Short mmCIF file of C-alpha atoms in Angstrom, two decimals:
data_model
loop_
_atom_site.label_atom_id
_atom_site.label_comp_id
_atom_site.label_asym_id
_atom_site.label_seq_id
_atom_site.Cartn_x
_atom_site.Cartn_y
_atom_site.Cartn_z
CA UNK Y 1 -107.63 10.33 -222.85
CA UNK Y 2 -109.03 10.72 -226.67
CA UNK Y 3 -106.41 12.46 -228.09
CA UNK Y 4 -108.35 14.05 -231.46
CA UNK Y 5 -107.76 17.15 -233.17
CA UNK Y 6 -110.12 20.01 -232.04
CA UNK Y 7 -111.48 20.70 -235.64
CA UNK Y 8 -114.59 20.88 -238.05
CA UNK Y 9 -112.54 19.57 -241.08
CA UNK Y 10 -113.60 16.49 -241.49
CA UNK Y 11 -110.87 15.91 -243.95
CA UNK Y 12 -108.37 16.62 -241.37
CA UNK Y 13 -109.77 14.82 -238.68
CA UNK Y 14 -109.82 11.77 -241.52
CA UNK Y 15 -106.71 12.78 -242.56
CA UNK Y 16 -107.46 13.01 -245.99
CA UNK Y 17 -106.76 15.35 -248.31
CA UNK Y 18 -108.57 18.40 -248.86
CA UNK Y 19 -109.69 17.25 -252.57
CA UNK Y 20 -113.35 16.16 -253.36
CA UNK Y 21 -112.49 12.54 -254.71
CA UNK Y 22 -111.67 10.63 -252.07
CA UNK Y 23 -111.03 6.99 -251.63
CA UNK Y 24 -113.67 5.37 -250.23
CA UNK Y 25 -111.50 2.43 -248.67
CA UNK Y 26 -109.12 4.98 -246.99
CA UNK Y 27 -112.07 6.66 -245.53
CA UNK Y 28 -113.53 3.55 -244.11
CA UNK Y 29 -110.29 2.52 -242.95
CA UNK Y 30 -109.66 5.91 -240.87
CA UNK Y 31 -113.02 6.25 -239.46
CA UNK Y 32 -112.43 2.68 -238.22
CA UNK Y 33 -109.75 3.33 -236.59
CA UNK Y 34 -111.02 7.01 -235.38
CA UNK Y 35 -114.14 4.35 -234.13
CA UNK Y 36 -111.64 2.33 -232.19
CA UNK Y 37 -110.76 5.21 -229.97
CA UNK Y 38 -113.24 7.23 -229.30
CA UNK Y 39 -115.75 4.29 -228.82
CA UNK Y 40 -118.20 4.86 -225.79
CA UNK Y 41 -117.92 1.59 -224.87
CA UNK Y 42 -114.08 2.26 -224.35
CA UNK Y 43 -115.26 4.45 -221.47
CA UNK Y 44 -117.40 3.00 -219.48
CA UNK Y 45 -115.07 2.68 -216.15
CA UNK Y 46 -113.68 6.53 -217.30
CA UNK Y 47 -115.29 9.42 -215.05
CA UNK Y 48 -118.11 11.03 -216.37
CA UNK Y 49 -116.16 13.57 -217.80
CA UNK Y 50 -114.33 11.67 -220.13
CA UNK Y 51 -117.47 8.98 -221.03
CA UNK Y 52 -118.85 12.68 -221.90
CA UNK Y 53 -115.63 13.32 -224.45
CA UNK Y 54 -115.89 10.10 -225.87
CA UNK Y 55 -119.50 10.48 -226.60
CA UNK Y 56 -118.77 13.61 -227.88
CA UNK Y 57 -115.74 12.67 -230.10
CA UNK Y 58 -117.41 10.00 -231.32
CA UNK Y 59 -120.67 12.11 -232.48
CA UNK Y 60 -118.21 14.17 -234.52
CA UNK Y 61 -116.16 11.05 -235.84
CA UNK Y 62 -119.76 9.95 -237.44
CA UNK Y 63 -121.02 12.93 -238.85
CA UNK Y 64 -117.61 13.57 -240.38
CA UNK Y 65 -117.77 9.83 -241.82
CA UNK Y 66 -121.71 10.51 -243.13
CA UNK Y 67 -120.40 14.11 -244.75
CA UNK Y 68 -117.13 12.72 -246.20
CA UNK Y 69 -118.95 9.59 -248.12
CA UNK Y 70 -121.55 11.52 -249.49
CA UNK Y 71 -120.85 13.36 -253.12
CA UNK Y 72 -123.13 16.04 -252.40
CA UNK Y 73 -122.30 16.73 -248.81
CA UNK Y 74 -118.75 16.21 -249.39
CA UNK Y 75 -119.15 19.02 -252.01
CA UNK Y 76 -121.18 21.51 -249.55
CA UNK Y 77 -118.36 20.73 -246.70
CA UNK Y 78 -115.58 21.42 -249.26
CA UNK Y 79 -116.99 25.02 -249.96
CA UNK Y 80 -117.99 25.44 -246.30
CA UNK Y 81 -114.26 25.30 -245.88
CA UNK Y 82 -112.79 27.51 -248.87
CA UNK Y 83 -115.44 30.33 -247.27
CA UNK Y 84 -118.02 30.12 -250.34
CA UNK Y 85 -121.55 30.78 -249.47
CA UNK Y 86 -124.15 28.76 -251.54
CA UNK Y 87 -127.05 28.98 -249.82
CA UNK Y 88 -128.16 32.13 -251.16
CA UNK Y 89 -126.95 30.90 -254.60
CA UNK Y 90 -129.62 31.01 -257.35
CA UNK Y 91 -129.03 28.73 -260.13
CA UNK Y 92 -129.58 30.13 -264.09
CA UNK Y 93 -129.35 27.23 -265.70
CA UNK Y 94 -132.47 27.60 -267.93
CA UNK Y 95 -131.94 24.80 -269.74
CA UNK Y 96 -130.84 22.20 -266.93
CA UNK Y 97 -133.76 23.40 -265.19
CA UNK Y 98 -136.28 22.70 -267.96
CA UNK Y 99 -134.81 19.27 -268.28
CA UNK Y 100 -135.37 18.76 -264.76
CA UNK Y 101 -139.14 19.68 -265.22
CA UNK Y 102 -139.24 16.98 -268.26
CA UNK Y 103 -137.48 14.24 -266.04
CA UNK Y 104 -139.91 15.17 -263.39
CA UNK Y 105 -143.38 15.02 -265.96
CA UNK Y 106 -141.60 11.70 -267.16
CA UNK Y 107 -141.76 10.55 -263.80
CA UNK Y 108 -145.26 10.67 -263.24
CA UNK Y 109 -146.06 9.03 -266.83
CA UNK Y 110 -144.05 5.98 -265.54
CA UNK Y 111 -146.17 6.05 -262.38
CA UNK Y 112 -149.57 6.43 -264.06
CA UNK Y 113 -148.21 3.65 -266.41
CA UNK Y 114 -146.69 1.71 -263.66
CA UNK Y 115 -144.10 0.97 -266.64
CA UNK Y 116 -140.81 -0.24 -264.87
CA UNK Y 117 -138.66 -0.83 -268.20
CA UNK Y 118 -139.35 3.23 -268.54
CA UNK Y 119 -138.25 3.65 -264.79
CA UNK Y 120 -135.06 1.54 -265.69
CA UNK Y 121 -134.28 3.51 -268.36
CA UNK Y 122 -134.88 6.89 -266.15
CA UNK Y 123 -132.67 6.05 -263.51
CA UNK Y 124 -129.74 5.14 -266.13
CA UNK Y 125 -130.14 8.81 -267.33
CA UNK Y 126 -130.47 10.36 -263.61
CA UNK Y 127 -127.20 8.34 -262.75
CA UNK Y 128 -125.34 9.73 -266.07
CA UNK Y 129 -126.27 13.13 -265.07
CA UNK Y 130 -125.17 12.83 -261.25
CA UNK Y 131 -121.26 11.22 -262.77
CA UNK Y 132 -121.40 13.85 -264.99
CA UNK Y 133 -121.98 16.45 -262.13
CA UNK Y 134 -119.37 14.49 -260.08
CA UNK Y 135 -117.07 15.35 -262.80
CA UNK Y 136 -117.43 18.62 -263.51
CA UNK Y 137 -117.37 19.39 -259.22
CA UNK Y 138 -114.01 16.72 -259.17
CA UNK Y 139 -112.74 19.82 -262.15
CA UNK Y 140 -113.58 22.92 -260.29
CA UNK Y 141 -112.04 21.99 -256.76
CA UNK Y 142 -108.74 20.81 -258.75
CA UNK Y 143 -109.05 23.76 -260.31
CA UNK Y 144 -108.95 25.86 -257.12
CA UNK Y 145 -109.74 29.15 -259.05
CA UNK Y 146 -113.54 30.73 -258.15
CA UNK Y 147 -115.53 28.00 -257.20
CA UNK Y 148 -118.62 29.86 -257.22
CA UNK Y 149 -119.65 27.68 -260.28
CA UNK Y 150 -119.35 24.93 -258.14
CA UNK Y 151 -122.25 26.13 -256.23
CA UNK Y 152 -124.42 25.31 -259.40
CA UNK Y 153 -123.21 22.08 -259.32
CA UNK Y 154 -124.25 21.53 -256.04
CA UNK Y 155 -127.51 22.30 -256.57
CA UNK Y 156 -127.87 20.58 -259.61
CA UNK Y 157 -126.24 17.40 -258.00
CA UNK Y 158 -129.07 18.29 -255.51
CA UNK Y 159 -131.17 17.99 -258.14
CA UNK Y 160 -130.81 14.99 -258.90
CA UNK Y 161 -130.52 13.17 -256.03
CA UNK Y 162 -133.76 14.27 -254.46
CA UNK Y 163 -135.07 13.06 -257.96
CA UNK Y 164 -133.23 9.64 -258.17
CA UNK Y 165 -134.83 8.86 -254.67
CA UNK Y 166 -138.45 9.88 -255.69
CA UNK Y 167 -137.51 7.03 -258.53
CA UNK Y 168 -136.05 4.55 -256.25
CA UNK Y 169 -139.54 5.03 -253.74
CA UNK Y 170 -141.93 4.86 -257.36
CA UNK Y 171 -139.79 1.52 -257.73
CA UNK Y 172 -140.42 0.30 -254.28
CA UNK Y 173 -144.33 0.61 -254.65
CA UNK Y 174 -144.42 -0.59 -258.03
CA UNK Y 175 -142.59 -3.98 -257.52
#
């Protein structure tokens, strides 16, 4: 039988620690070996039962991999955990906000100009942003004191993302 422990902490069931850099290699190490037991294919003589536990166990050993390797829902399931509520979390950052709005007029310029050195240049500044993010979230969960500030770098790491991928799809059609 899959013996697993019964929990939604990923980091736990990774057995990682409960930080928000990880190393990447550990993690793909332990949800190989996580993999190698819980495998449906491991159960396919088992009862139905346990062919359903495996399943089962295996559903939560890949959403735990897909939340742990992600920055941004790394950082949601680290708060999750800690009891901090960000979903009702408004950001005030006036001034990261109107830079967003610039980034995001920029964006269309490069697509009405089709101009991919501009585009190159965009994403170098998108990605300096997101590390920078990183950082700052990386400082407030070693910091372990009110981590409501790192709700506003979740959404600004949010952000970001959802405006690196608009880049990376302008990229797509314009090459």
């Amino acid at each position: 039988m899959i013996d697993l422990p019964c929990t939604d902490n990923y980091f736990e069931l990774f057995q990682l620690p409960l930080q928000f850099a990880i190393d990447p290699s550990q993690l793909s190490r332990a949800y190989r070996e996580l993999q190698r037991v819980v495998h449906p294919d491991r159960f396919v003589n088992a009862s139905a039962h346990e062919r359903c536990l495996a399943q089962q166990k295996a559903t939560l050993v890949n959403d735990g991999y897909r939340i742990l390797r992600d920055d941004l829902c790394r950082a949601r399931h680290l708060l999750q955990l800690k009891h901090v509520e960000c979903q009702q979390h408004t950001l005030n950052d006036t001034e990261f906000l109107m830079t967003q709005m610039q980034l995001r007029e920029e964006l269309e310029m490069i697509a009405a100009n089709q101009d991919l050195g501009q585009l190159g240049a965009l994403f170098t500044h998108v990605q300096q942003q997101q590390q920078a993010c990183k950082d700052r979230l990386q400082a407030l969960f070693s910091a372990k004191d009110d981590l409501q500030p790192a709700c506003d770098e979740v959404i600004k790491l949010q952000f970001l993302n959802k405006l690196y991928e608009e880049a990376a799809s302008l990229e797509e059609r314009l090459t």
